[in-house]
Tab-separated table of N, CA and C in Angstrom:
chain	number	residue	atom	x	y	z
L	424	MET	N	59.066	106.181	82.766
L	424	MET	CA	59.962	105.062	82.625
L	424	MET	C	60.462	104.628	84.010
L	425	ALA	N	60.324	103.362	84.340
L	425	ALA	CA	60.726	102.863	85.654
L	425	ALA	C	62.252	102.763	85.720
L	426	GLU	N	62.772	103.131	86.869
L	426	GLU	CA	64.214	103.063	87.042
L	426	GLU	C	64.635	101.613	87.221
L	427	GLU	N	65.668	101.218	86.489
L	427	GLU	CA	66.128	99.827	86.537
L	427	GLU	C	66.880	99.575	87.839
L	428	THR	N	66.514	98.519	88.548
L	428	THR	CA	67.212	98.175	89.782
L	428	THR	C	68.316	97.181	89.460
L	429	ARG	N	69.477	97.430	90.034
L	429	ARG	CA	70.593	96.512	89.815
L	429	ARG	C	71.078	96.005	91.159
L	430	GLY	N	71.734	94.877	91.122
L	430	GLY	CA	72.245	94.302	92.354
L	430	GLY	C	73.385	95.130	92.914
L	431	ILE	N	73.406	95.309	94.200
L	431	ILE	CA	74.477	96.033	94.868
L	431	ILE	C	75.491	95.013	95.369
L	432	CYS	N	76.756	95.251	95.072
L	432	CYS	CA	77.796	94.348	95.560
L	432	CYS	C	78.695	95.103	96.547
L	433	VAL	N	79.668	94.413	97.089
L	433	VAL	CA	80.538	94.961	98.122
L	433	VAL	C	81.326	96.167	97.598
L	434	ARG	N	81.645	96.164	96.299
L	434	ARG	CA	82.409	97.276	95.714
L	434	ARG	C	81.628	98.587	95.724
L	435	ASP	N	80.305	98.526	95.777
L	435	ASP	CA	79.460	99.713	95.667
L	435	ASP	C	79.294	100.482	96.974
L	436	VAL	N	79.727	99.915	98.090
L	436	VAL	CA	79.528	100.573	99.383
L	436	VAL	C	80.881	100.912	99.999
L	437	PRO	N	80.948	101.955	100.842
L	437	PRO	CA	82.216	102.299	101.499
L	437	PRO	C	82.694	101.168	102.403
L	438	ALA	N	84.004	100.977	102.430
L	438	ALA	CA	84.595	99.860	103.177
L	438	ALA	C	84.250	99.918	104.657
L	439	LYS	N	84.363	101.093	105.258
L	439	LYS	CA	84.145	101.216	106.698
L	439	LYS	C	82.717	100.838	107.075
L	440	ALA	N	81.740	101.313	106.291
L	440	ALA	CA	80.332	101.014	106.578
L	440	ALA	C	80.054	99.528	106.406
L	441	PHE	N	80.609	98.927	105.339
L	441	PHE	CA	80.370	97.503	105.107
L	441	PHE	C	81.003	96.651	106.199
L	442	ILE	N	82.244	96.974	106.563
L	442	ILE	CA	82.963	96.163	107.552
L	442	ILE	C	82.252	96.203	108.898
L	443	SER	N	81.769	97.388	109.298
L	443	SER	CA	81.066	97.460	110.580
L	443	SER	C	79.744	96.690	110.538
L	444	ALA	N	79.042	96.724	109.400
L	444	ALA	CA	77.777	95.986	109.277
L	444	ALA	C	78.020	94.476	109.268
L	445	TYR	N	79.047	94.039	108.548
L	445	TYR	CA	79.321	92.595	108.480
L	445	TYR	C	79.880	92.089	109.809
L	446	ALA	N	80.642	92.920	110.515
L	446	ALA	CA	81.146	92.537	111.836
L	446	ALA	C	79.977	92.329	112.798
L	447	GLU	N	78.978	93.203	112.708
L	447	GLU	CA	77.784	93.057	113.547
L	447	GLU	C	77.045	91.763	113.198
L	448	HIS	N	76.988	91.448	111.891
L	448	HIS	CA	76.349	90.207	111.444
L	448	HIS	C	77.084	88.988	111.999
L	449	LEU	N	78.419	89.020	111.942
L	449	LEU	CA	79.215	87.899	112.469
L	449	LEU	C	79.044	87.764	113.977
L	450	LYS	N	78.963	88.908	114.669
L	450	LYS	CA	78.812	88.886	116.119
L	450	LYS	C	77.483	88.255	116.516
L	451	ASN	N	76.431	88.541	115.759
L	451	ASN	CA	75.100	87.996	116.054
L	451	ASN	C	74.934	86.570	115.554
L	452	SER	N	75.838	86.112	114.691
L	452	SER	CA	75.767	84.754	114.157
L	452	SER	C	76.196	83.756	115.227
L	453	ASP	N	75.490	82.633	115.308
L	453	ASP	CA	75.870	81.620	116.291
L	453	ASP	C	76.955	80.689	115.747
L	454	LYS	N	77.254	80.757	114.444
L	454	LYS	CA	78.284	79.897	113.858
L	454	LYS	C	79.682	80.461	114.061
L	455	PHE	N	79.800	81.786	114.155
L	455	PHE	CA	81.108	82.437	114.286
L	455	PHE	C	81.335	82.766	115.755
L	456	GLU	N	82.398	82.220	116.322
L	456	GLU	CA	82.621	82.441	117.756
L	456	GLU	C	84.001	83.020	118.022
L	457	LEU	N	84.094	83.752	119.103
L	457	LEU	CA	85.322	84.408	119.531
L	457	LEU	C	86.247	83.370	120.174
L	458	PRO	N	87.514	83.277	119.752
L	458	PRO	CA	88.431	82.329	120.396
L	458	PRO	C	88.740	82.752	121.833
L	459	VAL	N	89.167	81.797	122.642
L	459	VAL	CA	89.449	82.084	124.051
L	459	VAL	C	90.647	83.007	124.210
L	460	TRP	N	91.563	83.006	123.247
L	460	TRP	CA	92.779	83.808	123.340
L	460	TRP	C	92.612	85.209	122.771
L	461	ALA	N	91.424	85.582	122.335
L	461	ALA	CA	91.219	86.852	121.626
L	461	ALA	C	91.545	88.082	122.473
L	462	ASP	N	91.411	87.992	123.783
L	462	ASP	CA	91.695	89.166	124.620
L	462	ASP	C	93.173	89.264	125.004
L	463	LEU	N	93.975	88.249	124.669
L	463	LEU	CA	95.381	88.231	125.059
L	463	LEU	C	96.338	88.471	123.904
L	464	VAL	N	95.928	88.127	122.693
L	464	VAL	CA	96.848	88.068	121.560
L	464	VAL	C	97.090	89.462	120.958
L	465	LYS	N	98.341	89.678	120.484
L	465	LYS	CA	98.668	90.893	119.756
L	465	LYS	C	98.417	90.635	118.272
L	466	THR	N	98.104	91.680	117.515
L	466	THR	CA	97.829	91.503	116.090
L	466	THR	C	99.104	91.497	115.258
L	467	SER	N	100.201	91.922	115.827
L	467	SER	CA	101.464	91.981	115.092
L	467	SER	C	102.616	92.091	116.080
L	468	VAL	N	103.816	91.798	115.619
L	468	VAL	CA	105.017	91.930	116.436
L	468	VAL	C	105.243	93.406	116.780
L	469	THR	N	104.774	94.283	115.915
L	469	THR	CA	105.015	95.717	116.092
L	469	THR	C	104.142	96.337	117.171
L	470	LYS	N	103.132	95.644	117.614
L	470	LYS	CA	102.215	96.195	118.625
L	470	LYS	C	102.710	95.874	120.031
L	471	ASP	N	102.423	96.785	120.968
L	471	ASP	CA	102.809	96.559	122.362
L	471	ASP	C	101.741	95.793	123.130
L	472	LEU	N	100.469	96.039	122.816
L	472	LEU	CA	99.360	95.437	123.543
L	472	LEU	C	98.334	94.838	122.586
L	473	ALA	N	97.434	94.059	123.164
L	473	ALA	CA	96.306	93.538	122.381
L	473	ALA	C	95.356	94.696	122.061
L	474	PRO	N	94.509	94.567	121.038
L	474	PRO	CA	93.573	95.650	120.712
L	474	PRO	C	92.630	95.948	121.874
L	475	TYR	N	92.253	97.225	122.020
L	475	TYR	CA	91.405	97.650	123.128
L	475	TYR	C	89.951	97.252	122.958
L	476	GLY	N	89.412	97.370	121.753
L	476	GLY	CA	87.981	97.145	121.529
L	476	GLY	C	87.574	95.704	121.791
L	477	ASP	N	86.339	95.521	122.255
L	477	ASP	CA	85.829	94.168	122.502
L	477	ASP	C	85.525	93.432	121.198
L	478	ASP	N	85.173	94.179	120.152
L	478	ASP	CA	84.735	93.570	118.884
L	478	ASP	C	85.846	93.523	117.841
L	479	TRP	N	87.084	93.699	118.230
L	479	TRP	CA	88.158	93.797	117.240
L	479	TRP	C	88.273	92.536	116.389
L	480	TYR	N	88.011	91.381	116.973
L	480	TYR	CA	88.144	90.125	116.225
L	480	TYR	C	87.091	90.038	115.123
L	481	TYR	N	85.869	90.474	115.431
L	481	TYR	CA	84.798	90.457	114.436
L	481	TYR	C	85.086	91.459	113.319
L	482	ILE	N	85.649	92.611	113.687
L	482	ILE	CA	85.982	93.629	112.694
L	482	ILE	C	87.092	93.115	111.773
L	483	ARG	N	88.101	92.477	112.356
L	483	ARG	CA	89.176	91.906	111.530
L	483	ARG	C	88.632	90.807	110.625
L	484	ALA	N	87.724	89.983	111.126
L	484	ALA	CA	87.132	88.913	110.317
L	484	ALA	C	86.326	89.492	109.155
L	485	ALA	N	85.566	90.555	109.415
L	485	ALA	CA	84.784	91.194	108.354
L	485	ALA	C	85.708	91.804	107.304
L	486	SER	N	86.803	92.387	107.761
L	486	SER	CA	87.769	92.983	106.849
L	486	SER	C	88.433	91.908	105.982
L	487	ILE	N	88.764	90.777	106.591
L	487	ILE	CA	89.373	89.671	105.842
L	487	ILE	C	88.372	89.112	104.824
L	488	ALA	N	87.110	88.968	105.225
L	488	ALA	CA	86.081	88.476	104.293
L	488	ALA	C	85.948	89.423	103.104
L	489	ARG	N	86.001	90.726	103.355
L	489	ARG	CA	85.911	91.707	102.275
L	489	ARG	C	87.110	91.583	101.339
L	490	LYS	N	88.307	91.400	101.911
L	490	LYS	CA	89.517	91.236	101.092
L	490	LYS	C	89.421	89.998	100.203
L	491	VAL	N	88.929	88.896	100.769
L	491	VAL	CA	88.799	87.658	99.991
L	491	VAL	C	87.771	87.846	98.878
L	492	TYR	N	86.708	88.598	99.160
L	492	TYR	CA	85.686	88.892	98.149
L	492	TYR	C	86.292	89.692	96.991
L	493	LEU	N	87.053	90.730	97.326
L	493	LEU	CA	87.594	91.624	96.297
L	493	LEU	C	88.769	91.011	95.542
L	494	ARG	N	89.538	90.142	96.201
L	494	ARG	CA	90.711	89.544	95.565
L	494	ARG	C	90.666	88.025	95.721
L	495	PRO	N	89.970	87.313	94.842
L	495	PRO	CA	89.937	85.847	94.943
L	495	PRO	C	91.351	85.267	94.804
L	496	GLY	N	91.637	84.255	95.589
L	496	GLY	CA	92.954	83.626	95.548
L	496	GLY	C	93.932	84.197	96.554
L	497	VAL	N	93.466	85.128	97.391
L	497	VAL	CA	94.343	85.709	98.407
L	497	VAL	C	94.573	84.664	99.502
L	498	GLY	N	95.808	84.623	100.002
L	498	GLY	CA	96.141	83.641	101.021
L	498	GLY	C	96.589	84.298	102.311
L	499	VAL	N	97.019	83.482	103.257
L	499	VAL	CA	97.441	83.980	104.560
L	499	VAL	C	98.648	84.908	104.409
L	500	GLY	N	99.581	84.562	103.539
L	500	GLY	CA	100.788	85.371	103.356
L	500	GLY	C	100.483	86.773	102.866
L	501	GLN	N	99.611	86.883	101.875
L	501	GLN	CA	99.237	88.204	101.358
L	501	GLN	C	98.479	89.010	102.409
L	502	LEU	N	97.611	88.350	103.152
L	502	LEU	CA	96.862	89.046	104.190
L	502	LEU	C	97.786	89.498	105.325
L	503	ARG	N	98.806	88.699	105.633
L	503	ARG	CA	99.782	89.105	106.650
L	503	ARG	C	100.478	90.379	106.223
L	504	LYS	N	100.817	90.454	104.941
L	504	LYS	CA	101.486	91.641	104.431
L	504	LYS	C	100.543	92.839	104.459
L	505	TRP	N	99.272	92.611	104.127
L	505	TRP	CA	98.298	93.699	104.086
L	505	TRP	C	98.072	94.299	105.480
L	506	TYR	N	97.966	93.452	106.499
L	506	TYR	CA	97.690	93.926	107.855
L	506	TYR	C	98.953	94.255	108.641
L	507	GLY	N	100.125	94.067	108.040
L	507	GLY	CA	101.383	94.376	108.707
L	507	GLY	C	101.595	95.876	108.839
L	508	SER	N	102.632	96.259	109.588
L	508	SER	CA	102.926	97.683	109.783
L	508	SER	C	104.408	97.855	110.071
L	509	ASN	N	104.831	99.120	110.148
L	509	ASN	CA	106.231	99.408	110.437
L	509	ASN	C	106.511	99.212	111.921
L	510	ASN	N	107.636	98.560	112.193
L	510	ASN	CA	108.085	98.378	113.565
L	510	ASN	C	108.976	99.566	113.916
L	511	ARG	N	108.506	100.423	114.805
L	511	ARG	CA	109.276	101.598	115.203
L	511	ARG	C	110.242	101.170	116.297
L	512	ARG	N	111.531	101.369	116.038
L	512	ARG	CA	112.548	100.850	116.942
L	512	ARG	C	113.327	101.956	117.633
L	513	GLY	N	112.656	103.030	117.993
L	513	GLY	CA	113.335	104.125	118.683
L	513	GLY	C	114.179	104.937	117.721
L	514	THR	N	115.459	105.099	118.041
L	514	THR	CA	116.328	105.917	117.197
L	514	THR	C	116.796	105.160	115.960
L	515	ARG	N	116.654	103.859	115.940
L	515	ARG	CA	117.055	103.070	114.772
L	515	ARG	C	115.990	103.176	113.684
L	516	THR	N	116.325	102.767	112.484
L	516	THR	CA	115.383	102.883	111.368
L	516	THR	C	114.229	101.899	111.531
L	517	GLU	N	113.086	102.271	110.969
L	517	GLU	CA	111.898	101.416	111.030
L	517	GLU	C	112.073	100.229	110.084
L	518	HIS	N	111.421	99.131	110.423
L	518	HIS	CA	111.392	97.957	109.552
L	518	HIS	C	109.968	97.472	109.447
L	519	PHE	N	109.581	97.043	108.246
L	519	PHE	CA	108.236	96.513	108.055
L	519	PHE	C	108.159	95.113	108.636
L	520	ARG	N	107.090	94.843	109.358
L	520	ARG	CA	106.848	93.513	109.912
L	520	ARG	C	105.452	93.059	109.524
L	521	LYS	N	105.328	91.780	109.215
L	521	LYS	CA	104.031	91.216	108.844
L	521	LYS	C	103.161	91.025	110.082
L	522	ALA	N	101.869	90.897	109.850
L	522	ALA	CA	100.911	90.706	110.935
L	522	ALA	C	100.929	89.259	111.413
L	523	ASN	N	100.246	89.006	112.524
L	523	ASN	CA	100.141	87.683	113.130
L	523	ASN	C	99.357	86.749	112.209
L	524	ALA	N	99.962	85.629	111.835
L	524	ALA	CA	99.316	84.691	110.921
L	524	ALA	C	98.242	83.863	111.611
L	525	GLY	N	98.378	83.631	112.906
L	525	GLY	CA	97.431	82.781	113.628
L	525	GLY	C	96.034	83.365	113.637
L	526	ILE	N	95.934	84.679	113.803
L	526	ILE	CA	94.623	85.336	113.804
L	526	ILE	C	93.979	85.192	112.430
L	527	ILE	N	94.745	85.487	111.386
L	527	ILE	CA	94.219	85.423	110.020
L	527	ILE	C	93.799	84.000	109.685
L	528	ARG	N	94.631	83.035	110.069
L	528	ARG	CA	94.329	81.634	109.778
L	528	ARG	C	93.063	81.187	110.504
L	529	SER	N	92.915	81.578	111.764
L	529	SER	CA	91.730	81.158	112.522
L	529	SER	C	90.456	81.783	111.940
L	530	VAL	N	90.556	83.032	111.472
L	530	VAL	CA	89.398	83.679	110.836
L	530	VAL	C	89.029	82.949	109.553
L	531	LEU	N	90.028	82.647	108.721
L	531	LEU	CA	89.750	81.958	107.458
L	531	LEU	C	89.162	80.576	107.695
L	532	ILE	N	89.630	79.870	108.723
L	532	ILE	CA	89.084	78.545	109.042
L	532	ILE	C	87.620	78.666	109.443
L	533	GLN	N	87.305	79.655	110.288
L	533	GLN	CA	85.907	79.829	110.708
L	533	GLN	C	85.019	80.233	109.541
L	534	LEU	N	85.526	81.110	108.662
L	534	LEU	CA	84.737	81.512	107.488
L	534	LEU	C	84.507	80.317	106.560
L	535	GLU	N	85.509	79.436	106.489
L	535	GLU	CA	85.359	78.245	105.648
L	535	GLU	C	84.339	77.282	106.258
L	536	GLU	N	84.328	77.156	107.581
L	536	GLU	CA	83.344	76.295	108.244
L	536	GLU	C	81.929	76.843	108.085
L	537	MET	N	81.814	78.194	108.006
L	537	MET	CA	80.509	78.821	107.788
L	537	MET	C	80.078	78.755	106.324
L	538	LYS	N	80.946	78.211	105.458
L	538	LYS	CA	80.730	78.113	104.017
L	538	LYS	C	80.683	79.491	103.345
L	539	VAL	N	81.391	80.474	103.933
L	539	VAL	CA	81.478	81.806	103.327
L	539	VAL	C	82.590	81.826	102.281
L	540	CYS	N	83.717	81.169	102.578
L	540	CYS	CA	84.792	81.095	101.589
L	540	CYS	C	85.225	79.642	101.427
L	541	GLU	N	85.994	79.405	100.376
L	541	GLU	CA	86.450	78.047	100.068
L	541	GLU	C	87.851	78.140	99.475
L	542	ALA	N	88.509	77.015	99.349
L	542	ALA	CA	89.859	76.990	98.786
L	542	ALA	C	89.795	77.283	97.292
L	543	ALA	N	90.710	78.133	96.813
L	543	ALA	CA	90.778	78.451	95.385
L	543	ALA	C	91.641	77.411	94.682
L	544	GLU	N	91.477	77.297	93.378
L	544	GLU	CA	92.212	76.279	92.629
L	544	GLU	C	93.719	76.521	92.651
L	545	GLY	N	94.129	77.757	92.456
L	545	GLY	CA	95.553	78.066	92.404
L	545	GLY	C	96.168	78.318	93.771
L	546	GLY	N	95.460	78.002	94.829
L	546	GLY	CA	95.927	78.280	96.180
L	546	GLY	C	95.223	79.497	96.734
L	547	GLY	N	95.218	79.631	98.032
L	547	GLY	CA	94.542	80.749	98.669
L	547	GLY	C	93.062	80.471	98.861
L	548	LYS	N	92.301	81.532	99.097
L	548	LYS	CA	90.858	81.402	99.346
L	548	LYS	C	90.076	82.244	98.359
L	549	GLN	N	88.834	81.837	98.138
L	549	GLN	CA	87.904	82.605	97.323
L	549	GLN	C	86.529	82.490	97.947
L	550	MET	N	85.641	83.397	97.583
L	550	MET	CA	84.280	83.384	98.111
L	550	MET	C	83.507	82.202	97.533
L	551	SER	N	82.725	81.570	98.365
L	551	SER	CA	81.807	80.553	97.862
L	551	SER	C	80.563	81.264	97.355
L	552	ARG	N	79.692	80.540	96.683
L	552	ARG	CA	78.473	81.148	96.150
L	552	ARG	C	77.599	81.677	97.287
L	553	VAL	N	77.482	80.889	98.354
L	553	VAL	CA	76.684	81.292	99.515
L	553	VAL	C	77.290	82.532	100.167
L	554	GLY	N	78.615	82.548	100.303
L	554	GLY	CA	79.294	83.683	100.919
L	554	GLY	C	79.135	84.957	100.109
L	555	GLN	N	79.212	84.830	98.785
L	555	GLN	CA	79.067	86.003	97.934
L	555	GLN	C	77.656	86.573	98.041
L	556	GLN	N	76.665	85.705	98.075
L	556	GLN	CA	75.280	86.166	98.231
L	556	GLN	C	75.095	86.837	99.590
L	557	ASP	N	75.699	86.265	100.622
L	557	ASP	CA	75.605	86.802	101.976
L	557	ASP	C	76.201	88.206	102.042
L	558	LEU	N	77.419	88.368	101.517
L	558	LEU	CA	78.083	89.665	101.549
L	558	LEU	C	77.349	90.690	100.690
L	559	ASP	N	76.833	90.274	99.534
L	559	ASP	CA	76.083	91.196	98.673
L	559	ASP	C	74.790	91.639	99.337
L	560	ARG	N	74.144	90.731	100.071
L	560	ARG	CA	72.895	91.084	100.767
L	560	ARG	C	73.173	92.144	101.835
L	561	ILE	N	74.260	91.970	102.587
L	561	ILE	CA	74.610	92.940	103.616
L	561	ILE	C	75.038	94.260	102.980
L	562	ALA	N	75.753	94.195	101.850
L	562	ALA	CA	76.147	95.419	101.137
L	562	ALA	C	74.908	96.161	100.643
L	563	GLY	N	73.905	95.422	100.180
L	563	GLY	CA	72.655	96.050	99.745
L	563	GLY	C	71.956	96.750	100.896
L	564	ARG	N	71.974	96.128	102.068
L	564	ARG	CA	71.360	96.729	103.252
L	564	ARG	C	72.092	98.020	103.648
L	565	VAL	N	73.425	97.979	103.580
L	565	VAL	CA	74.227	99.172	103.898
L	565	VAL	C	73.939	100.283	102.886
L	566	PHE	N	73.817	99.916	101.613
L	566	PHE	CA	73.529	100.893	100.553
L	566	PHE	C	72.164	101.535	100.761
L	567	ASP	N	71.173	100.717	101.114
L	567	ASP	CA	69.825	101.244	101.361
L	567	ASP	C	69.817	102.174	102.575
L	568	ASP	N	70.533	101.812	103.628
L	568	ASP	CA	70.612	102.662	104.819
L	568	ASP	C	71.258	103.993	104.499
L	569	ALA	N	72.275	103.984	103.635
L	569	ALA	CA	72.969	105.223	103.273
L	569	ALA	C	72.070	106.120	102.425
L	570	GLU	N	71.232	105.514	101.567
L	570	GLU	CA	70.338	106.308	100.725
L	570	GLU	C	69.205	106.950	101.528
L	571	GLU	N	68.777	106.275	102.599
L	571	GLU	CA	67.684	106.802	103.425
L	571	GLU	C	68.126	108.054	104.184
L	572	GLU	N	69.403	108.109	104.537
L	572	GLU	CA	69.892	109.251	105.329
L	572	GLU	C	70.108	110.494	104.480
């Protein structure tokens, strides 16, 4: 009896493996480009410096694309809360602070221009048909690579 093959989606692969693979895809894509301010900007009020890695913007974009895939209708506000962190204020109590909205907004705009995501009816963003196929194809590649090892 032949084993039935089923489509692999983003939910079937580990987040870290998928995000690194999709970040590499975005980096090699000529449609997705790094903004000029990417080496200067902080990701949140709680951070002291900009991220160290050269590919941090692509990794954040891949992570945002995965979030939009898993939760259709997610908007900038929800993503700010998701990427936010505690602001450590020395001897005073910590306070939660949201992440930088400009980075998230610029990523969503670029993903929308690439036709990966689109505006949802009730507000926020959702995956377009092309974007869902794109992410599923990369998830399938990640799944196949994991099975070979």
